[in-house]
Short mmCIF file of C-alpha atoms and ligand atoms in Angstrom, two decimals:
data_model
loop_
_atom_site.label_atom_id
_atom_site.label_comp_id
_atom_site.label_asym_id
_atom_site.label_seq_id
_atom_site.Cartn_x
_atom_site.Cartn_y
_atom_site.Cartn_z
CA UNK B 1 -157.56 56.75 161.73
CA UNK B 2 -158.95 59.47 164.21
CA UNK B 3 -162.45 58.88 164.80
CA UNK B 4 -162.66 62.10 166.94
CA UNK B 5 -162.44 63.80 164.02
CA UNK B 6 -165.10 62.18 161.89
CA UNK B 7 -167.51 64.08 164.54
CA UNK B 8 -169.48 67.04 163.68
CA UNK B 9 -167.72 70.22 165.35
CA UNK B 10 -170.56 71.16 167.01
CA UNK B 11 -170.23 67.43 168.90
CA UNK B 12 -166.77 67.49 169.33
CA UNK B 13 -167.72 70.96 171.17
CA UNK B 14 -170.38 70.29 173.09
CA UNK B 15 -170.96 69.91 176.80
CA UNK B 16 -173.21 66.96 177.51
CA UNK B 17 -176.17 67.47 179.90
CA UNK B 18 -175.21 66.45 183.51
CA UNK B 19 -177.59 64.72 185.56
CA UNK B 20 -178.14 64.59 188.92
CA UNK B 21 -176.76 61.06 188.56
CA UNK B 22 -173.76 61.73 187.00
CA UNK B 23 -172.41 64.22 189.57
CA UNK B 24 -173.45 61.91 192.56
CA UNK B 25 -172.72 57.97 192.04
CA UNK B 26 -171.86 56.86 195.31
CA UNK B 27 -173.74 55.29 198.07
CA UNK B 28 -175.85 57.95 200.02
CA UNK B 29 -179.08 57.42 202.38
CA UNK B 30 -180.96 60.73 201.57
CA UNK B 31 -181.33 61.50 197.98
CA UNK B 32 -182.72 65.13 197.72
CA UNK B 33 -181.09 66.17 194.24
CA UNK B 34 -182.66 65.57 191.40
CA UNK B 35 -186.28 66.35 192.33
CA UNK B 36 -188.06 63.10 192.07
CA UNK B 37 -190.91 62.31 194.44
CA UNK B 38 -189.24 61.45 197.66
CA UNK B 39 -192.42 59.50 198.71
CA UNK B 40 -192.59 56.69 196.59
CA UNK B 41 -194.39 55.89 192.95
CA UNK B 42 -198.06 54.89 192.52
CA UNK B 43 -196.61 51.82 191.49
CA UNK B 44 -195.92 48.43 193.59
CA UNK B 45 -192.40 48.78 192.03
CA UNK B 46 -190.17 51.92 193.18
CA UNK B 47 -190.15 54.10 189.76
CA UNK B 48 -189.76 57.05 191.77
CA UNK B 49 -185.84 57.43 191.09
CA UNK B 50 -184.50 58.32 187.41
CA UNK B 51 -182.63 55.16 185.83
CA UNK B 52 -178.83 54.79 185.51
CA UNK B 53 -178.18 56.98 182.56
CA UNK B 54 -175.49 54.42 181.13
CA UNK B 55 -177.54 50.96 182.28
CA UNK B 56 -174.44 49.82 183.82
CA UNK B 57 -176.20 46.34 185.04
CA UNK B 58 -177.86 45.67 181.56
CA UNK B 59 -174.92 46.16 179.83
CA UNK B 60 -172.73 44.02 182.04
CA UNK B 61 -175.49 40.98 181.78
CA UNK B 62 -175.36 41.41 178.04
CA UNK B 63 -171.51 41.74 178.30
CA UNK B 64 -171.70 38.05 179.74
CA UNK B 65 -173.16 36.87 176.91
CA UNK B 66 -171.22 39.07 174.10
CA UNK B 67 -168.15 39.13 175.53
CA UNK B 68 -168.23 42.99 174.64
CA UNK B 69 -166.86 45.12 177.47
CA UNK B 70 -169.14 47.72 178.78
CA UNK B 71 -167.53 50.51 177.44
CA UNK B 72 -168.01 49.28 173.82
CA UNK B 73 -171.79 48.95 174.36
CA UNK B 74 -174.65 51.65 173.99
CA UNK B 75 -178.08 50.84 174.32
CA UNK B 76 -181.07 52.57 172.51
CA UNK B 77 -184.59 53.21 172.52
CA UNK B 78 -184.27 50.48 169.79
CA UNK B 79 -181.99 50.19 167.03
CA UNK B 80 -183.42 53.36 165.59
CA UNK B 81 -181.81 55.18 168.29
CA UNK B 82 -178.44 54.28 167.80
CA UNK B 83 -179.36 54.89 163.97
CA UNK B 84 -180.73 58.34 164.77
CA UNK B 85 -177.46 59.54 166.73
CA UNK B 86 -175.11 58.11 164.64
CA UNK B 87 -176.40 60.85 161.77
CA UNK B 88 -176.67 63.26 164.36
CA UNK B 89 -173.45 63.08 165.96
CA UNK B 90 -171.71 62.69 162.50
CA UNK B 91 -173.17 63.85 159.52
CA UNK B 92 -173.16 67.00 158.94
CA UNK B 93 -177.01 68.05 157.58
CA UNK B 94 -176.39 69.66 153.71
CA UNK B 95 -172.74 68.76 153.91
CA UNK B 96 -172.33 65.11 154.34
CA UNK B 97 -173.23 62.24 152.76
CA UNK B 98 -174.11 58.64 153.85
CA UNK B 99 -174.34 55.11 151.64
CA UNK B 100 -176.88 52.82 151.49
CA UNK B 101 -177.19 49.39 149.59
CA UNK B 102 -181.01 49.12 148.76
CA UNK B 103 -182.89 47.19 148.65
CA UNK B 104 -182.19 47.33 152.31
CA UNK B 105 -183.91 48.32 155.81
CA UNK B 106 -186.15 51.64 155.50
CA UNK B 107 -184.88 53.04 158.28
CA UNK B 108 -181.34 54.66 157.24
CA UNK B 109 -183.11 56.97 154.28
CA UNK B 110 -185.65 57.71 156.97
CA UNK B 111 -183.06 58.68 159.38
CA UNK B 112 -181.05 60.75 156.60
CA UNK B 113 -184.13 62.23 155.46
CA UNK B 114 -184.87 63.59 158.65
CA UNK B 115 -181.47 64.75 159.67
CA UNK B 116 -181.41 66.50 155.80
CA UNK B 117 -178.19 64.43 155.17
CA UNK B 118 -177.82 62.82 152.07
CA UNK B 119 -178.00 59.47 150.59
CA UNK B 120 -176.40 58.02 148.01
CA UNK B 121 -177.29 54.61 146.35
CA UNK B 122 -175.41 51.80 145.31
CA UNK B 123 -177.87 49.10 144.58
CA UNK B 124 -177.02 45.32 145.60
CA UNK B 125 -175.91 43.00 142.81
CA UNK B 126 -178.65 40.60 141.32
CA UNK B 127 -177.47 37.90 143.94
CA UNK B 128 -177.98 40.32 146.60
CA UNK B 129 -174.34 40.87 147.52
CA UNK B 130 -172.41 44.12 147.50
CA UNK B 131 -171.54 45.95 144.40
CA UNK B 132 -167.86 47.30 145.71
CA UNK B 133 -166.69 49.13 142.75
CA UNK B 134 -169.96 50.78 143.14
CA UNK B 135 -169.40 51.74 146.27
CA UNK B 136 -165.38 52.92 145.32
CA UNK B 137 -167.04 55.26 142.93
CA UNK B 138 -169.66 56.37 145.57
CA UNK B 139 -167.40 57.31 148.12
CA UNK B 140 -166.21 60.99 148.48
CA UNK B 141 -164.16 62.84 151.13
CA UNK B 142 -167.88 63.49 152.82
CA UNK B 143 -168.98 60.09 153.01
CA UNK B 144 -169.84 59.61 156.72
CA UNK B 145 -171.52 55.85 156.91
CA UNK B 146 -171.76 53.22 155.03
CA UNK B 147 -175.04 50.78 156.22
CA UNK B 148 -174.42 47.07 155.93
CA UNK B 149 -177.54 45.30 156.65
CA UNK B 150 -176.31 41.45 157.22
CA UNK B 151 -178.35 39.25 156.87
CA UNK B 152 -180.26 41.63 155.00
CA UNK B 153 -183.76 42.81 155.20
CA UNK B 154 -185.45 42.15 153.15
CA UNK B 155 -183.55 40.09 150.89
CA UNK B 156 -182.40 37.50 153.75
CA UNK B 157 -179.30 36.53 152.53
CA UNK B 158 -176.14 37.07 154.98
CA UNK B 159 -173.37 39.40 152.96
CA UNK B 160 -170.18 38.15 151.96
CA UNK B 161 -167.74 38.57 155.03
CA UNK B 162 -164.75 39.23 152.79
CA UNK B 163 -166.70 41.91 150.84
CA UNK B 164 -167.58 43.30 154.06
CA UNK B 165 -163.72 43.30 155.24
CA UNK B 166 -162.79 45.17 152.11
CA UNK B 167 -164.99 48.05 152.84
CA UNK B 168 -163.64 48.32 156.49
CA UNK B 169 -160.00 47.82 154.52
CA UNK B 170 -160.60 50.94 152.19
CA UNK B 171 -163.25 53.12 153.51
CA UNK B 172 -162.17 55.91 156.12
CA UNK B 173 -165.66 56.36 157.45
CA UNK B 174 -168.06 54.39 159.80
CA UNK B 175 -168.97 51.11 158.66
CA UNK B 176 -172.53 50.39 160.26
CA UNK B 177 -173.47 46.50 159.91
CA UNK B 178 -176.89 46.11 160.94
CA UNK B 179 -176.91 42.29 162.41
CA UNK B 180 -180.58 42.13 163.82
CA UNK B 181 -181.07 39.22 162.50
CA UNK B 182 -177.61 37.50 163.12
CA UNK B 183 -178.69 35.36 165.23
CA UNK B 184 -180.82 33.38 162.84
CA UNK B 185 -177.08 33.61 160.16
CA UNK B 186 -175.00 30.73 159.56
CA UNK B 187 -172.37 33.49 159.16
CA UNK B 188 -170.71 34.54 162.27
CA UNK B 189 -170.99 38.24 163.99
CA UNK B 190 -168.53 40.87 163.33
CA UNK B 191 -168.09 41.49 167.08
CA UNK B 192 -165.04 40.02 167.26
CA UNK B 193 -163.71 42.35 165.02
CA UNK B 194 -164.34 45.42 167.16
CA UNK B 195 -160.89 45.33 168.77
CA UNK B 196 -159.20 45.51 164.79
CA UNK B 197 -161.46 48.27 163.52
CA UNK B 198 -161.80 51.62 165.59
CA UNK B 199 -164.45 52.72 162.60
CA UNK B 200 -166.69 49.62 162.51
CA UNK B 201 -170.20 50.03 164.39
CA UNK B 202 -171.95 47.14 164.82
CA UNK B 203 -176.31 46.99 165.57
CA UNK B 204 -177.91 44.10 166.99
CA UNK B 205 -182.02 44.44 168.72
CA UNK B 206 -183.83 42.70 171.55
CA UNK B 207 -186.70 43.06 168.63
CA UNK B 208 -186.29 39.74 166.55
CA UNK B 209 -184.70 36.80 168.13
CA UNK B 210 -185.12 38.26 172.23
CA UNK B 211 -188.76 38.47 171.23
CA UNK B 212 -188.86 42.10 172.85
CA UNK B 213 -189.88 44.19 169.94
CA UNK B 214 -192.57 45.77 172.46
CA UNK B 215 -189.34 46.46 174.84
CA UNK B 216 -187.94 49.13 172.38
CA UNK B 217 -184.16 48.03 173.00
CA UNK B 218 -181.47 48.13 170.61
CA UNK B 219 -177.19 47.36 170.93
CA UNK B 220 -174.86 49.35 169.41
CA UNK B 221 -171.12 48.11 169.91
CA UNK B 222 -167.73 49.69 168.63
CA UNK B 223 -164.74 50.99 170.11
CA UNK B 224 -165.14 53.41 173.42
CA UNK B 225 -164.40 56.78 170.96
CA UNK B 226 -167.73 55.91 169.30
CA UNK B 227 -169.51 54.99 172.16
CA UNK B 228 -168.76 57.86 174.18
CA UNK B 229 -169.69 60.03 171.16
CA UNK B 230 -173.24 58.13 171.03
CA UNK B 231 -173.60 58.68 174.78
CA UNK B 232 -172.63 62.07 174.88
CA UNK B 233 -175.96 63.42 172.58
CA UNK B 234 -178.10 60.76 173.15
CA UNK B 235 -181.07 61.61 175.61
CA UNK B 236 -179.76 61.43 179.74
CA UNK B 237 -182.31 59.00 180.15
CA UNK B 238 -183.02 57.05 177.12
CA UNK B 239 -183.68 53.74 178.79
CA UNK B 240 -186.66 53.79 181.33
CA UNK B 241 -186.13 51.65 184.54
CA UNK B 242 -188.94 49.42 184.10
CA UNK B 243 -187.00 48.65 180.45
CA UNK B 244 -183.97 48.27 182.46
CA UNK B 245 -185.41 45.91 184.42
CA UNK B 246 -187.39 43.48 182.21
CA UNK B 247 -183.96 43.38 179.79
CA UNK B 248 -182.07 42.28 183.20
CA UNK B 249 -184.83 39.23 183.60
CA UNK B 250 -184.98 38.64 179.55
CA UNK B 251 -181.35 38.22 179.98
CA UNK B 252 -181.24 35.33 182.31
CA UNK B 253 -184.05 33.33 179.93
CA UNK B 254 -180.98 32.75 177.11
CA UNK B 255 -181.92 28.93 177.00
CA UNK B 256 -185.40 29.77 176.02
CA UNK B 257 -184.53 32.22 173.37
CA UNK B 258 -182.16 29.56 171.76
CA UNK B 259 -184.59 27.24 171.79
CA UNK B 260 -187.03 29.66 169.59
CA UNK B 261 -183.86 30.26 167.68
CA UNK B 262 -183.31 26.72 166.57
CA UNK B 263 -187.05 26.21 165.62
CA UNK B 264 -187.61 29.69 164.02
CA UNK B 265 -184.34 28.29 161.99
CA UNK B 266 -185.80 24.79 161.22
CA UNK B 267 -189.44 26.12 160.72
CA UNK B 268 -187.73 28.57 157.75
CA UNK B 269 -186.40 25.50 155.99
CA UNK B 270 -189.70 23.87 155.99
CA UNK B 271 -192.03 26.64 154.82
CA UNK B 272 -189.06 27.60 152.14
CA UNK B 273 -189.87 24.23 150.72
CA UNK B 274 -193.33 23.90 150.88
CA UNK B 275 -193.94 27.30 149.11
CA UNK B 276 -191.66 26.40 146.27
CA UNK B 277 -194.12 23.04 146.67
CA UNK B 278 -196.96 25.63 145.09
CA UNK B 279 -197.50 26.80 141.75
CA UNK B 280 -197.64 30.21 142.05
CA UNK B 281 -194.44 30.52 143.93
CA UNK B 282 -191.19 30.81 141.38
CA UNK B 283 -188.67 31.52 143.45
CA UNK B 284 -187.63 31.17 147.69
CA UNK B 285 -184.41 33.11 147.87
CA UNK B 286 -182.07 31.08 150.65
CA UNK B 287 -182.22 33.00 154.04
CA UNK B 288 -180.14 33.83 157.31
CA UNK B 289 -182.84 35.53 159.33
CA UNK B 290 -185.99 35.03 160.20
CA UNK B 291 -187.69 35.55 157.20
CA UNK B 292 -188.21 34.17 153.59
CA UNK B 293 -188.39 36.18 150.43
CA UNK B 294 -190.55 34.28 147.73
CA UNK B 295 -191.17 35.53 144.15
CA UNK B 296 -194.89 34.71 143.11
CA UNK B 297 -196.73 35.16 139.97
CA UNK B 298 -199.17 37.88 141.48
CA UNK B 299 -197.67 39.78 144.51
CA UNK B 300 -200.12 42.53 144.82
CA UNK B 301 -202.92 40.25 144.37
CA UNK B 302 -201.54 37.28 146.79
CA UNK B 303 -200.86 39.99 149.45
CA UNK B 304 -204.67 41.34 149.02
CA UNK B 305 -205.76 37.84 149.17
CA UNK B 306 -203.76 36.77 152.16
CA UNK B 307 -205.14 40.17 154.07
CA UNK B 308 -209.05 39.45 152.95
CA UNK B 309 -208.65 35.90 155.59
CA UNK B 310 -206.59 38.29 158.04
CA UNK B 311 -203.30 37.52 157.09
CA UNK B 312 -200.54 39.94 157.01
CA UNK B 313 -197.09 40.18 154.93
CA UNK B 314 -195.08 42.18 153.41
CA UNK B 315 -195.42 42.96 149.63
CA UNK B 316 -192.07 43.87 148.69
CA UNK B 317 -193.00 44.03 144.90
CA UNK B 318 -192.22 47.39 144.52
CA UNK B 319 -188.43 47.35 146.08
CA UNK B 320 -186.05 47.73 143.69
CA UNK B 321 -184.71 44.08 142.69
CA UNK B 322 -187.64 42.72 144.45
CA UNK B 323 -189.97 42.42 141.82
CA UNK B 324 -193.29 40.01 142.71
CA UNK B 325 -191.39 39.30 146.13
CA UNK B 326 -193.41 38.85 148.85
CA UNK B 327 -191.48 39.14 152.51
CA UNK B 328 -193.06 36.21 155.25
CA UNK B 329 -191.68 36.16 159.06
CA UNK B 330 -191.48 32.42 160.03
CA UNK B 331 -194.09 32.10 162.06
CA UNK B 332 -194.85 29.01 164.87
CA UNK B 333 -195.63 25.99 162.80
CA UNK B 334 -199.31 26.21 163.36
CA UNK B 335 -199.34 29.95 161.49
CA UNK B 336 -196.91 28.31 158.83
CA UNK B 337 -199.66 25.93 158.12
CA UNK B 338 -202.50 28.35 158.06
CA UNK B 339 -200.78 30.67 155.74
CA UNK B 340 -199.56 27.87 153.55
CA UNK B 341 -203.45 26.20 153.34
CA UNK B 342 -204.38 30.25 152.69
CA UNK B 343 -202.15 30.35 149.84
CA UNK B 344 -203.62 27.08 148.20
CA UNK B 345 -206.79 28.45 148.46
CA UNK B 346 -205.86 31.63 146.51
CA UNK B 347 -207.29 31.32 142.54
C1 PLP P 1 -186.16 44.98 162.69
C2 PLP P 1 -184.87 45.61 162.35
C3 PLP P 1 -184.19 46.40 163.27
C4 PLP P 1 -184.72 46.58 164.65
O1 PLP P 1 -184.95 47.86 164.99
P1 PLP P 1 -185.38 48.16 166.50
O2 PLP P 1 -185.49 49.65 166.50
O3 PLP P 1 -184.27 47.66 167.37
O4 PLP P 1 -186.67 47.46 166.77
C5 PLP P 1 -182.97 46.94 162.92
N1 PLP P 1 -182.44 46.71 161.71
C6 PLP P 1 -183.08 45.95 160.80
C7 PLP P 1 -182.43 45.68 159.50
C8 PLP P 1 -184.31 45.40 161.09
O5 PLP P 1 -184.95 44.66 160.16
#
């Protein structure tokens, strides 16, 4: 499979932006070339000096913990970043052609919308799980990307690993699973398939379990042809410093994020069965992330309800197969309880 030439031509082509720190990486005393304020920064910290271009230090922390070499990492300016470049770098805009399995994560129609690269739709089964002769038929010799979102947002179920194999089996494209919520799955990551598949792309965040959705930091991993694709178009400096740094100190507080993990996890199980305990919830579909999807009897009306004693969800009533569904984030058990005492209240 060559990768290289899944890239637009105009990427294959182009001559990435050098930066001052790109041309210079060795040990020097007197730094007078890329233009920065030789003085100092306003700032108790020293911001004065751009950021390492390729985050060498984050990415060997998060290596640690992965067990992805450097090389097979990219960060982002979240998730959407690596989202963003991946239709950039190689879809071509009014040519190519990208699949999505709604109902799914907004973001990839955004994305294709605003790169003029289109979508094509092959909805999930009833029981949320992948509809591959569906895809088969969707796939054409322009089919760039395929998005797997697993676990799923915002259905929350995890997709079915062998399904998942059989796409990165048959289809000659990127396969992009979307794990931000894997670490809330019972199923395990794809990341040790990296080494197997030189087309498989997989996204993880520092948004959901990390709790750093107000970092803006997202993980792309695959093999080092996609990575140095991604890092050839994507902004010199995408990651500030002060990012840089506060990932480098998020990443030595692991125990603590487990912790959250396991409780996030055991909070989900008990608010899953204390909304089925109430008579206008029908249905709590089983979930891997941190998140429940419950079917009511009035979604538009429960949402307004919920929002009138400054409560917030998500109505999802409106998403295809999603019909009266209502999308809750586990909150800490105190906000369960409020929002479960809220619902009793409603009629
Ligand atoms: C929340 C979420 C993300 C995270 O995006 P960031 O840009 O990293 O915050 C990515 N994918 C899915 C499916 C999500 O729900």
């Amino acid at each position: 499979m060559d990768i290289k030439n899944l890239q637009r031509e105009n990427i294959k082509n182009l001559r990435p932006y050098s930066t001052a720190r790109d041309e210079y990486k060795g040990q020097a005393s007197v730094f007078l070339d890329a233009n920065e304020n030789s003085f100092g920064s306003p700032l108790p910290e020293n911001f004065n000096r751009y950021p390492d271009p390729l985050q060498l230090d984050v990415k060997d922390a998060i290596s640690k913990i992965k067990g992805v070499p450097i090389e097979n990492t990219f960060l982002g300016n979240g998730s959407d970043e690596a989202i963003d470049l991946l239709f950039r770098c190689f879809c071509n805009p009014g040519k190519d052609n990208v699949i999505i399995l709604p109902p799914t994560y907004g973001m990839y129609e955004v994305s294709a919308n605003i790169n003029d690269v289109e979508i094509r739709k092959v909805n999930l089964l009833p029981n949320f799980q992948l509809d591959l002769d569906g895809i088969a038929e969707a796939i054409d010799e322009n089919t760039k990307l395929i998005f797997i979102c697993s676990p799923n947002n915002p259905t929350g179920n995890s997709i079915i690993r062998t399904d998942i194999e059989t796409i990165l089996a048959n289809f000659k494209g990127l396969v992009v699973i979307d794990e931000a919520y894997i670490n809330f799955a019972k199923q395990r990551t794809f990341i040790q398939e990296l080494t197997e598949y030189p087309h498989l792309v997989i996204l993880q965040t520092f948004s959901k379990a990390w709790g750093l959705a107000g970092l803006r930091l997202g993980m792309a991993f695959a093999s080092s042809i996609v990575i140095d694709i991604l890092n050839k178009v994507k902004a010199p400096y995408n990651i500030s410093q002060s990012t840089q740094d506060l990932a480098l100190a998020a990443l030595q507080n692991v125990t603590q994020v487990n912790d959250w993990i396991k409780v996030t996890v055991a909070e989900r199980e008990i608010l899953s069965q204390k909304l089925l305990g109430l008579p206008m919830v029908s249905k709590v579909y089983p979930s891997d992330a941190n998140f429940v999807l419950a079917e009511v009897a009035d979604a538009a009306g429960t949402y307004h309800a919920l929002v009138d004693q400054g409560i917030i969800i998500r109505d999802r009533s409106k998403v295809v197969l999603c019909d009266g569904c209502l999308r809750i984030t586990i909150g800490t058990p105190q906000e369960n309880e409020i929002l479960l005492s809220a619902l009793k209240s409603i009629n």
